């Protein structure tokens, strides 16, 4: 069990160093004794997760902007009852 934990830590550390451009994938694989393809796949998964989070945040922002516009419209109607 300890070995799996160390593999996870090694992958996390390798990924951090590669993403921070401190090491190349090859150098990180060598340093942490991990397969290059595993690091590459972890980077791809990180990119996909980041992209999904950005899309989710963008969609939430659009929904909030629509709600704000609706609330402002309702406030305008309350302030000026002549507006249909």
Coordinates of C-alpha atoms in Angstrom, one line a residue:
X1 CA 0.0 0.0 0.0
X2 CA 2.8 2.4 0.8
X3 CA 4.3 1.8 -2.7
X4 CA 1.0 3.0 -4.3
X5 CA 1.1 6.1 -2.1
X6 CA 4.6 6.8 -3.1
X7 CA 3.7 6.4 -6.8
X8 CA 0.9 8.9 -6.4
X9 CA 3.2 11.4 -4.7
X10 CA 5.9 10.9 -7.4
X11 CA 3.3 11.5 -10.1
X12 CA 2.0 14.6 -8.4
X13 CA 5.5 16.0 -7.9
X14 CA 6.5 15.1 -11.5
X15 CA 3.3 16.7 -12.9
X16 CA 3.9 19.9 -10.9
X17 CA 7.5 20.2 -12.1
X18 CA 6.6 19.6 -15.7
X19 CA 3.6 22.0 -15.6
X20 CA 5.8 24.6 -14.0
X21 CA 8.3 24.1 -16.7
X22 CA 11.0 23.1 -14.2
X23 CA 11.5 19.7 -15.9
X24 CA 10.8 18.2 -19.3
X25 CA 8.6 15.1 -19.4
X26 CA 11.7 12.9 -20.1
X27 CA 13.6 14.4 -17.2
X28 CA 10.7 14.1 -14.8
X29 CA 10.2 10.4 -15.8
X30 CA 13.8 9.7 -15.1
X31 CA 13.9 11.7 -11.8
X32 CA 10.8 10.1 -10.4
X33 CA 11.2 6.7 -12.1
X34 CA 7.9 6.9 -13.9
X35 CA 6.9 6.0 -17.4
X36 CA 6.9 9.0 -19.8
X37 CA 3.6 7.9 -21.2
X38 CA 2.1 8.0 -17.7
X39 CA 3.2 11.6 -17.2
X40 CA 2.0 12.5 -20.6
X41 CA -1.4 11.0 -19.9
X42 CA -1.6 12.8 -16.5
X43 CA -0.9 16.1 -18.3
X44 CA -3.6 15.4 -20.9
X45 CA -6.1 14.6 -18.1
X46 CA -5.1 17.8 -16.3
X47 CA -5.6 19.8 -19.5
X48 CA -9.1 18.2 -20.1
X49 CA -10.1 18.9 -16.5
X50 CA -8.9 22.5 -16.7
X51 CA -10.8 23.0 -19.9
X52 CA -14.0 21.5 -18.5
X53 CA -13.7 23.8 -15.4
X54 CA -13.2 26.9 -17.6
X55 CA -16.2 25.9 -19.7
X56 CA -18.3 25.4 -16.6
X57 CA -17.3 28.8 -15.2
X58 CA -18.0 30.5 -18.5
X59 CA -21.5 29.0 -18.6
X60 CA -22.1 29.9 -15.0
X61 CA -21.0 33.5 -15.7
X62 CA -23.4 33.7 -18.7
X63 CA -26.3 32.4 -16.5
X64 CA -25.5 35.0 -13.8
X65 CA -25.4 37.8 -16.3
X66 CA -28.8 36.7 -17.6
X67 CA -30.2 36.7 -14.0
X68 CA -28.7 40.1 -13.3
X69 CA -30.2 41.5 -16.5
X70 CA -33.6 40.1 -15.5
X71 CA -33.4 41.5 -12.0
X72 CA -32.3 44.9 -13.3
X73 CA -35.3 44.8 -15.7
X74 CA -37.6 44.0 -12.8
X75 CA -36.1 46.9 -10.7
X76 CA -36.7 49.3 -13.6
X77 CA -40.3 48.2 -13.8
X78 CA -40.7 48.8 -10.0
X79 CA -39.1 52.2 -10.3
X80 CA -41.1 53.3 -13.3
X81 CA -44.6 51.7 -13.3
X82 CA -45.4 53.4 -16.7
X83 CA -43.0 50.9 -18.4
X84 CA -45.0 48.0 -19.8

